[in-house]
Short mmCIF file of C-alpha atoms in Angstrom, two decimals:
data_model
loop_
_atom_site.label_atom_id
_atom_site.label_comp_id
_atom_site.label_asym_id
_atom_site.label_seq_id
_atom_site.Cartn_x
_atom_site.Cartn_y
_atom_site.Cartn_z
CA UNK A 18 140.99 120.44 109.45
CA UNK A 19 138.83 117.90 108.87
CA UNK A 20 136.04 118.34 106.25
CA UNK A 21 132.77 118.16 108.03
CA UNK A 22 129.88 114.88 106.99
CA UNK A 23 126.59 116.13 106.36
CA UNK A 24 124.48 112.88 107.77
CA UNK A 25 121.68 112.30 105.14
CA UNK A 26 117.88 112.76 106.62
CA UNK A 27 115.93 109.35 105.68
CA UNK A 28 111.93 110.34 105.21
CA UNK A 29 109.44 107.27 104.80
CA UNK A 30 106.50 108.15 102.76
CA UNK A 31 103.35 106.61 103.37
CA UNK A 32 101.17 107.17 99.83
CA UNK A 33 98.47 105.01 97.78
CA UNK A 34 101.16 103.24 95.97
CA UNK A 35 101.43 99.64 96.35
CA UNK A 36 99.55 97.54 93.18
CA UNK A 37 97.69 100.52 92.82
CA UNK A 38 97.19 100.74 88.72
CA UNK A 39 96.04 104.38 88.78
CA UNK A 40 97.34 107.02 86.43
CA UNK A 41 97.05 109.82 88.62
CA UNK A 42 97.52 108.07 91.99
CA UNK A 43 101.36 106.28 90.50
CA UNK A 44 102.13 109.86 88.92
CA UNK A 45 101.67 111.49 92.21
CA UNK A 46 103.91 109.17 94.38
CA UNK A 47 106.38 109.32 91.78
CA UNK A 48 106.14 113.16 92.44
CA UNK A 49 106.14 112.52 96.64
CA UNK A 50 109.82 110.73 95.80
CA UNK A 51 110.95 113.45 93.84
CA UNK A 52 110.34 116.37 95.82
CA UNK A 53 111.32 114.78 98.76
CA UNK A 54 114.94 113.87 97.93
CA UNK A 55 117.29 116.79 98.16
CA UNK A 56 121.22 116.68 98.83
CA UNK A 57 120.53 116.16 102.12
CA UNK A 58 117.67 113.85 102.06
CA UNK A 59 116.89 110.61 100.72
CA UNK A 60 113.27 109.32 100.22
CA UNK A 61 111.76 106.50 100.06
CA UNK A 62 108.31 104.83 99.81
CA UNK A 63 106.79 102.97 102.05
CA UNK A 64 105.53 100.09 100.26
CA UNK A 65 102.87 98.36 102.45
CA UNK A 66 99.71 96.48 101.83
CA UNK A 67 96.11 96.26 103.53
CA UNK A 68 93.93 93.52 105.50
CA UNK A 69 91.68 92.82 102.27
CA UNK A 70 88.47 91.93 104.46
CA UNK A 71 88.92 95.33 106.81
CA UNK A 72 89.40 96.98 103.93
CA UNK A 73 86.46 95.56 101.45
CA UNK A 74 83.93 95.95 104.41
CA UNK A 75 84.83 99.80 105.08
CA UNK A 76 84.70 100.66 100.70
CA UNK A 77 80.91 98.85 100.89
CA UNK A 78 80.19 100.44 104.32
CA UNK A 79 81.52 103.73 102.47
CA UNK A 80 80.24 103.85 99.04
CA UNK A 81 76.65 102.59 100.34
CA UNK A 82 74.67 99.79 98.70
CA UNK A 83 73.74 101.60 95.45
CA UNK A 84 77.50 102.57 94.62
CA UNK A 85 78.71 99.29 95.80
CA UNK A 86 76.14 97.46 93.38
CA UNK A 87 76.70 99.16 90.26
CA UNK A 88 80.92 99.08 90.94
CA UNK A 89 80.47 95.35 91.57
CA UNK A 90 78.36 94.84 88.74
CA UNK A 91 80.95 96.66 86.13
CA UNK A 92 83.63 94.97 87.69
CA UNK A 93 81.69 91.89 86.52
CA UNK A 94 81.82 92.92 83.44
CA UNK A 95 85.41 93.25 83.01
CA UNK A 96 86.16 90.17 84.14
CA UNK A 97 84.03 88.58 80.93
CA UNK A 98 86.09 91.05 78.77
CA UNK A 99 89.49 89.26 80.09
CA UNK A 100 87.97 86.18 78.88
CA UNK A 101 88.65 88.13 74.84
CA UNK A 102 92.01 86.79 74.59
CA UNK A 103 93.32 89.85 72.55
CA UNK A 104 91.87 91.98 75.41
CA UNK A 105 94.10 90.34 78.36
CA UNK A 106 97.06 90.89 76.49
CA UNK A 107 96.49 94.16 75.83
CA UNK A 108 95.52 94.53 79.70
CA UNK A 109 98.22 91.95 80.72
CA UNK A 110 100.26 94.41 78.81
CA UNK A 111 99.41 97.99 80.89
CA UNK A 112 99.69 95.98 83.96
CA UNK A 113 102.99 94.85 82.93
CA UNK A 114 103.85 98.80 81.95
CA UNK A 115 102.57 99.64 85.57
CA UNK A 116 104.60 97.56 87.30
CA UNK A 117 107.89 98.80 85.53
CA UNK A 118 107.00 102.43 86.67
CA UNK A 119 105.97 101.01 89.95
CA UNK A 120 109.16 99.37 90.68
CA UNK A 121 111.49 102.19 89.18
CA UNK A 122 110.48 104.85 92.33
CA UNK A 123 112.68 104.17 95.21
CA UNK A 124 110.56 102.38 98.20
CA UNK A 125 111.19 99.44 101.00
CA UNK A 126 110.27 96.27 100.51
CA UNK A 127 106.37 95.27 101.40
CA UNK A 128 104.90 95.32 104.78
CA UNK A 129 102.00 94.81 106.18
CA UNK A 130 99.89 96.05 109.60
CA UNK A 131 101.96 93.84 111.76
CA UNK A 132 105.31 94.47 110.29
CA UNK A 133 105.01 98.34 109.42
CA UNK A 134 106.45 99.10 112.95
CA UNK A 135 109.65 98.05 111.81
CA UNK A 136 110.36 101.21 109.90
CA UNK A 137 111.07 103.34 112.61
CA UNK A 138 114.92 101.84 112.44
CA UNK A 139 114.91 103.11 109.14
CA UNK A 140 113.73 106.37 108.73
CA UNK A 141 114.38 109.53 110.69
CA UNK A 142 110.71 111.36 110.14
CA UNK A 143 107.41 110.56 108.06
CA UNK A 144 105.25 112.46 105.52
CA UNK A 145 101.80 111.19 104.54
CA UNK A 146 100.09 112.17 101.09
CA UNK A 147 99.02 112.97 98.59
CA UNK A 148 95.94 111.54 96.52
CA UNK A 149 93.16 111.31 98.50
CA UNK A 150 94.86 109.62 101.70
CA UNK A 151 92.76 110.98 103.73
CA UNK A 152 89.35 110.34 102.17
CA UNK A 153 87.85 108.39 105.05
CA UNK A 154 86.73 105.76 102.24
CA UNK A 155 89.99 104.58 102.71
CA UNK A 156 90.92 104.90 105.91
CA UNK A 157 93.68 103.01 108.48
CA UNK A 158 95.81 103.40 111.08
CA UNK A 159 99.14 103.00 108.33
CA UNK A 160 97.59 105.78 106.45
CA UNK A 161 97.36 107.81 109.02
CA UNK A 162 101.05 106.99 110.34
CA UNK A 163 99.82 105.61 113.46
CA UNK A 164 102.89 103.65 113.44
CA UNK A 165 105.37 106.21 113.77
CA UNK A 166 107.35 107.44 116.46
CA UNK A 167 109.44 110.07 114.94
CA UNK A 168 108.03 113.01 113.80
CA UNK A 169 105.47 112.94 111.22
CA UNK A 170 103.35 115.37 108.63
CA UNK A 171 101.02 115.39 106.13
CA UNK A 172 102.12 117.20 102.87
CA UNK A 173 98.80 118.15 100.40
CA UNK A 174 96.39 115.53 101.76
CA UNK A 175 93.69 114.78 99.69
CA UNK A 176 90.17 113.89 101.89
CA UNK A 177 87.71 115.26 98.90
CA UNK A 178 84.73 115.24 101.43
CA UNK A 179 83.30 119.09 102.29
CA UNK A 180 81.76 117.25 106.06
CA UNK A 181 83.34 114.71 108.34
CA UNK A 182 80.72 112.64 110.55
CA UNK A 183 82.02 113.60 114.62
CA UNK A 184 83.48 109.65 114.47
CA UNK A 185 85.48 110.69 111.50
CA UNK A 186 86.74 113.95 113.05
CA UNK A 187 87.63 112.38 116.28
CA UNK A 188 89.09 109.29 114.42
CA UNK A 189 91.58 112.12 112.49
CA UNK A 190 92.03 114.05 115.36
CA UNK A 191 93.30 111.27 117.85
CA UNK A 192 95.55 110.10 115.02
CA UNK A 193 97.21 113.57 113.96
CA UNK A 194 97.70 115.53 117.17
CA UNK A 195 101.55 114.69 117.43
CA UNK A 196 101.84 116.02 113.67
CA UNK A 197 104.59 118.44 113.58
CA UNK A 198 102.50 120.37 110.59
CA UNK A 199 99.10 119.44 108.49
CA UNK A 200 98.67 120.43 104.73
CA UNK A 201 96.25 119.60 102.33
CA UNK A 202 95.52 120.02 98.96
CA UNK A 203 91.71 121.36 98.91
CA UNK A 204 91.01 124.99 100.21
CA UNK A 205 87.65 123.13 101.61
CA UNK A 206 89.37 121.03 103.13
CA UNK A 207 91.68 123.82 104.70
CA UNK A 208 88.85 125.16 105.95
CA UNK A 209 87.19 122.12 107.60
CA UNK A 210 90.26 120.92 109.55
CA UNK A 211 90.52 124.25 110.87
CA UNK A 212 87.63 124.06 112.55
CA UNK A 213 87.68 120.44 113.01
CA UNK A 214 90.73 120.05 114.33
CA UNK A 215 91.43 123.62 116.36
CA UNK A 216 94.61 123.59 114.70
CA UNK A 217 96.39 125.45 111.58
CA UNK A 218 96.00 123.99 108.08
CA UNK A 219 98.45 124.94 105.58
CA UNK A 220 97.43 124.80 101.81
CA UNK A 221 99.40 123.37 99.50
CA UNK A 222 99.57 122.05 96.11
CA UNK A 223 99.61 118.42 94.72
CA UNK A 224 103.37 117.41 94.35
CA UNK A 225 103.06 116.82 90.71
CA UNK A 226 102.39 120.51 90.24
CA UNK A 227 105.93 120.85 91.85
CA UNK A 228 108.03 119.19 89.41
CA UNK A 229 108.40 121.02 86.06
CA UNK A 230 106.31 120.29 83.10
CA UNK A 231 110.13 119.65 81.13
CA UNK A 232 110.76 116.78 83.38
CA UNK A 233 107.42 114.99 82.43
CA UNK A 234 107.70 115.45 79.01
CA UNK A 235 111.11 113.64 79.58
CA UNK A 236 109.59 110.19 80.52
CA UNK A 237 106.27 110.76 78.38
CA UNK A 238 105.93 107.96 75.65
CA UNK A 239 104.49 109.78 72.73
CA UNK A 240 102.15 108.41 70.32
CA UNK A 241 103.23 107.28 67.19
CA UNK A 242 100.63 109.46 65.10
CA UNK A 243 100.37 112.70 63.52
CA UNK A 244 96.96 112.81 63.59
CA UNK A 245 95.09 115.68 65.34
CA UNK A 246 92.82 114.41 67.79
CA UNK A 247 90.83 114.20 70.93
CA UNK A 248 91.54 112.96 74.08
CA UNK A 249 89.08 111.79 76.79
CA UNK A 250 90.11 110.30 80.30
CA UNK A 251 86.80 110.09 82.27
CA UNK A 252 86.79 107.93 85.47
CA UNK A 253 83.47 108.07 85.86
CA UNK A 254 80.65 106.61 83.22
CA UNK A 255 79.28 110.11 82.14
CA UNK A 256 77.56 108.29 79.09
CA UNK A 257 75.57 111.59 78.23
CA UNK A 258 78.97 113.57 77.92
CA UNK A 259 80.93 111.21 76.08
CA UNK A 260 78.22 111.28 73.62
CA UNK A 261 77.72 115.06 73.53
CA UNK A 262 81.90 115.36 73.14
CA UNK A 263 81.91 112.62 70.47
CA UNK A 264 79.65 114.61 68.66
CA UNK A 265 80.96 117.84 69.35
CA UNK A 266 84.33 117.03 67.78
CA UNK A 267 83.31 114.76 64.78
CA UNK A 268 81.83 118.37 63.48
CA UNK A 269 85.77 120.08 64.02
CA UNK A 270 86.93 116.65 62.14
CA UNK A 271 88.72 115.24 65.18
CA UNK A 272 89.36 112.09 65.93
CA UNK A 273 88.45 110.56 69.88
CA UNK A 274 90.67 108.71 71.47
CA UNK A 275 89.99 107.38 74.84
CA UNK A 276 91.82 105.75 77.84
CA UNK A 277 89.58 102.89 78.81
CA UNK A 278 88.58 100.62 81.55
CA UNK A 279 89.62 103.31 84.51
CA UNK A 280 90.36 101.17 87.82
CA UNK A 281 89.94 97.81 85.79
CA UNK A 282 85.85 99.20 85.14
CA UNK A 283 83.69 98.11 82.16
CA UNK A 284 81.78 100.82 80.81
CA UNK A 285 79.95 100.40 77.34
CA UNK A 286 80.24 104.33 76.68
CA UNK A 287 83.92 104.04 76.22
CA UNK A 288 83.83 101.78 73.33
CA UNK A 289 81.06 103.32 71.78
CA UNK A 290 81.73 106.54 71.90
CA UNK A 291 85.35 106.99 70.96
CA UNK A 292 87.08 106.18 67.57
CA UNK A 293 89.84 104.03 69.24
CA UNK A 294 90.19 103.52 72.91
CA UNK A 295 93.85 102.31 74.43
CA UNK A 296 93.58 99.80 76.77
CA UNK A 297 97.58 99.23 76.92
CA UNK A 298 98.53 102.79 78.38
CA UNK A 299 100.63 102.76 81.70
CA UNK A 300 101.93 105.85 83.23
CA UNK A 301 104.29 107.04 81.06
CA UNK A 302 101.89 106.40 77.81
CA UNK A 303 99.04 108.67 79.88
CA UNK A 304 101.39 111.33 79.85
CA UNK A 305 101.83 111.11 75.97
CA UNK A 306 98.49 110.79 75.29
CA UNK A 307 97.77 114.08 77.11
CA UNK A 308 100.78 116.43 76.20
CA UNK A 309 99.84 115.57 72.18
CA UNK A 310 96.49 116.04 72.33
CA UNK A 311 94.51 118.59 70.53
CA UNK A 312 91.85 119.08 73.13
CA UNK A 313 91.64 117.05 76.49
CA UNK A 314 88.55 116.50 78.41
CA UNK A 315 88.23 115.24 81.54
CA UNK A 316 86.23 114.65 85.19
CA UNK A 317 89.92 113.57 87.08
CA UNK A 318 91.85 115.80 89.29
CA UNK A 319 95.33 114.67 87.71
CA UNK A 320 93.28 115.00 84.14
CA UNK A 321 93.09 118.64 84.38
CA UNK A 322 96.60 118.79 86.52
CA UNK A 323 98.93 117.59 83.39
CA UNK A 324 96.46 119.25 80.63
CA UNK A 325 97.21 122.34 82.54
CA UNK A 326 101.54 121.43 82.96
CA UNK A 327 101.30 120.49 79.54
CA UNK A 328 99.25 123.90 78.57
CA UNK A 329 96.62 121.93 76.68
CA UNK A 330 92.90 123.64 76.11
CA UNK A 331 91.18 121.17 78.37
CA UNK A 332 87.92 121.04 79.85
CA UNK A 333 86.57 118.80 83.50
CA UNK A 334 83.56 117.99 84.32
CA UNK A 335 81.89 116.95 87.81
CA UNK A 336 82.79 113.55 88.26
CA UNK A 337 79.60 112.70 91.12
CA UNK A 338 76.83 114.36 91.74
CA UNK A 339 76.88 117.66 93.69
CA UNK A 340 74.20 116.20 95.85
CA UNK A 341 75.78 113.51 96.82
CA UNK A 342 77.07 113.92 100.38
CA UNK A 343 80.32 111.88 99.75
CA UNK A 344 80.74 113.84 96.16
CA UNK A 345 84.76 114.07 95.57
CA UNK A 346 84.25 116.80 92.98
CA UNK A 347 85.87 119.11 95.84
CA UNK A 348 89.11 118.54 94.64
CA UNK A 349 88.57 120.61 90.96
CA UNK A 350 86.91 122.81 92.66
CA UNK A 351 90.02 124.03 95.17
CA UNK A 352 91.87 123.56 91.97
CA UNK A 353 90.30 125.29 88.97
CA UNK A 354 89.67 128.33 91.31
CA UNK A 355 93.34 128.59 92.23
CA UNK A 356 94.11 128.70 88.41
CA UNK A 357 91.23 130.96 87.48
CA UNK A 358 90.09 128.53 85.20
CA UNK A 359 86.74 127.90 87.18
CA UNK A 360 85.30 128.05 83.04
CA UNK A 361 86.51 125.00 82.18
CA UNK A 362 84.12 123.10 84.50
CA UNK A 363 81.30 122.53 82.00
CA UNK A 364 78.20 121.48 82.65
CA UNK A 365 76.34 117.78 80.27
CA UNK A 366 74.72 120.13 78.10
CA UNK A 367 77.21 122.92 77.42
CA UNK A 368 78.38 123.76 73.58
CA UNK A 369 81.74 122.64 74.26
CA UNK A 370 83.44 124.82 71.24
CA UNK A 371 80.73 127.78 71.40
CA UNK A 372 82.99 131.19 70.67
CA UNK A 373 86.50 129.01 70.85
CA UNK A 374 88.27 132.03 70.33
CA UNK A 375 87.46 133.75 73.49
CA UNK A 376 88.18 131.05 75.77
CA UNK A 377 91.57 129.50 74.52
CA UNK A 378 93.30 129.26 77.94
CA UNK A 379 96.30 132.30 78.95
CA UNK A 380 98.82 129.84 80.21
CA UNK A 381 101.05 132.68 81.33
CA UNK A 382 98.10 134.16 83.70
CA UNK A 383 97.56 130.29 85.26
CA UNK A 384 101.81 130.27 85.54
CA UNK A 385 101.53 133.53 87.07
CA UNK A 386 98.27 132.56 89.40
CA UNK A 387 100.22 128.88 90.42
CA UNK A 388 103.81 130.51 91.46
CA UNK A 389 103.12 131.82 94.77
CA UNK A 390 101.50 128.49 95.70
CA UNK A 391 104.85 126.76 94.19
CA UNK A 392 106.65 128.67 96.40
CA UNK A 393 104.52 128.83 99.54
CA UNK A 394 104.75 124.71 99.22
CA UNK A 395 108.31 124.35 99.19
CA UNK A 396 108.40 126.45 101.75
CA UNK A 397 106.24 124.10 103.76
CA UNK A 398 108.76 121.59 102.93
CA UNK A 399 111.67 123.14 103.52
CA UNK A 400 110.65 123.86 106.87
CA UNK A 401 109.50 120.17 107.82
CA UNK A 402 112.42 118.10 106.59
#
């Protein structure tokens, strides 16, 4: 009797990936791959790239003229520091470091809006996610899979918006109706879709919370110091809270190390309120930088994700003002509550080590709070591929 051939499942993934030098955004497609491939699956992403002027006129239209202003105005900024020959090479350098991890993750080669049809003779369904691929900022009919004509889902899409204008809801409803299943990321989110939508939700986690804290240590680049010290990652400027952590930690005797010049942005803060800042750091030296570190503090999502996988006593921070109608700081939100670690959002003005000893984090309660949403996600998964 003939021994029966199990035909391997090809699934496209459509994820912020291409030239995108983001520490949390390249760690999470990495994840996508990961999970994704099983014995009877192979994964790929779907590398693709965007019509620059569509694209540049919906982030201004987005981010509104104040936002745009001051974004355009640091980006300014950076430019003159490239000038500083010593400062392209070590930028040249984390570029170069990006590009390696880039290029190590399984994906197709590049297409564009006019091409991206031309996967359907490739793969046999689609998934869509995670990092914020569905924050209308960013919007298009790729990210979306409006391409597709096998079946499609969305596994822990991030839109880190709380309200959808009625263009925006019709724009996601048109383009996900034929979705075999919708998850997201955000319980807000959850929430809104449900109602927006008339259709379930599921809730899932962020893939990198799916693959064990053991395997990122294993491609981490650890610092060569022994040093105990302080790490910042802040996205945002926050130049009243670098200062107030600065402080805060020069009285323990720590040293502050930062990871500068987030999304290629100048910021004066970073330089003068941390004792070295690395400019050089690709993925795998983030991950080092975070799993050594004394104390972490942070106002990105992934931030707080690996300080958590790599049980570090962390603290976030609101990234944009609560006020702010197109605030992202949704995202910690859905997270820190699903941890129980809804404490470690501080407030600018907060004593960061006030009564230390009562608030070092119980990593076996947030193990013990995350497994059921483990499992409930690779259930999701399971099902759909």
């Amino acid at each position: 009797m003939k021994e029966r051939k199990i035909l391997m499942k090809k699934i496209g993934i459509v994820t912020l990936y291409h030239k995108n030098y983001n520490y949390g955004g390249q760690l999470q497609a990495y994840a996508m791959q990961k999970i994704f491939t099983t014995e009877n699956t192979d994964a790929e992403l779907i590398t693709f790239e965007n019509d620059s002027k569509k694209y540049l006129i919906k982030r201004l239209k987005d981010l509104g003229f104040k936002k745009s202003f001051r974004s355009f105005k640091n980006k300014i900024q950076f430019k003159k520091l490239l000038r500083n020959a010593e400062f392209k090479q070590e930028h040249e350098k984390k570029i170069a470091r990006f590009d390696k991890f880039i290029d190590d993750i399984p994906h197709t080669k590049l297409y564009n809006s006019a091409t991206i049809a031309e996967c359907n003779e490739i793969f046999d369904s689609y998934v869509c996610g995670s990092d914020q691929i569905w924050n209308p900022g960013w919007w298009n009919d790729i990210l979306v899979l409006g391409f597709a004509n096998k079946p499609r889902f969305s596994y822990a899409a991030s839109i880190a918006r709380t309200k959808l204008t009625e263009e925006e809801v019709k724009y996601l409803k048109d383009n996900t109706d034929a979705y075999e299943a919708i998850s997201v990321r955000e319980s807000q989110a959850q929430e809104m879709l449900k109602e927006c939508l008339n259709r379930d939700i599921d809730f899932v986690l962020d893939p990198t919370l799916l693959v064990d804290a053991e395997h990122w240590a294993s491609i981490a680049n650890n610092p060569s110091t022994d040093e105990e010290y302080a790490f910042i990652y802040m996205v945002g400027n926050s130049k009243g809270l670098k200062e107030h952590i600065y402080e805060e930690c020069h009285k323990k005797g720590l040293k502050v190390i930062s990871i500068g010049y987030s999304k290629n942005t100048y910021f004066a803060s970073e330089e003068k309120y941390s004792d070295m800042v690395i400019k050089d750091a690709g993925p795998n030296e983030w991950l080092g930088w975070i799993r050594n570190a004394k104390y972490v503090f942070t106002d990105s999502f992934h931030g707080s994700v690996f300080s958590i996988l790599f049980q570090r006593q962390f603290w976030c921070f609101e990234r944009d003002n609560p006020k702010d109608k197109q605030n992202e700081n949704s995202r910690l939100y859905s997270f820190l509550s699903i941890t129980g670690l809804e404490k470690r959002l501080l407030a600018h003005d907060t004593s960061i080590f006030e009564n230390e000893e009562n608030t070092v984090i119980d990593y076996e309660k947030v193990k013990n709070a995350l497994k059921p949403y483990r499992e409930r996600s690779f259930e999701f998964i399971n099902k759909y591929i």
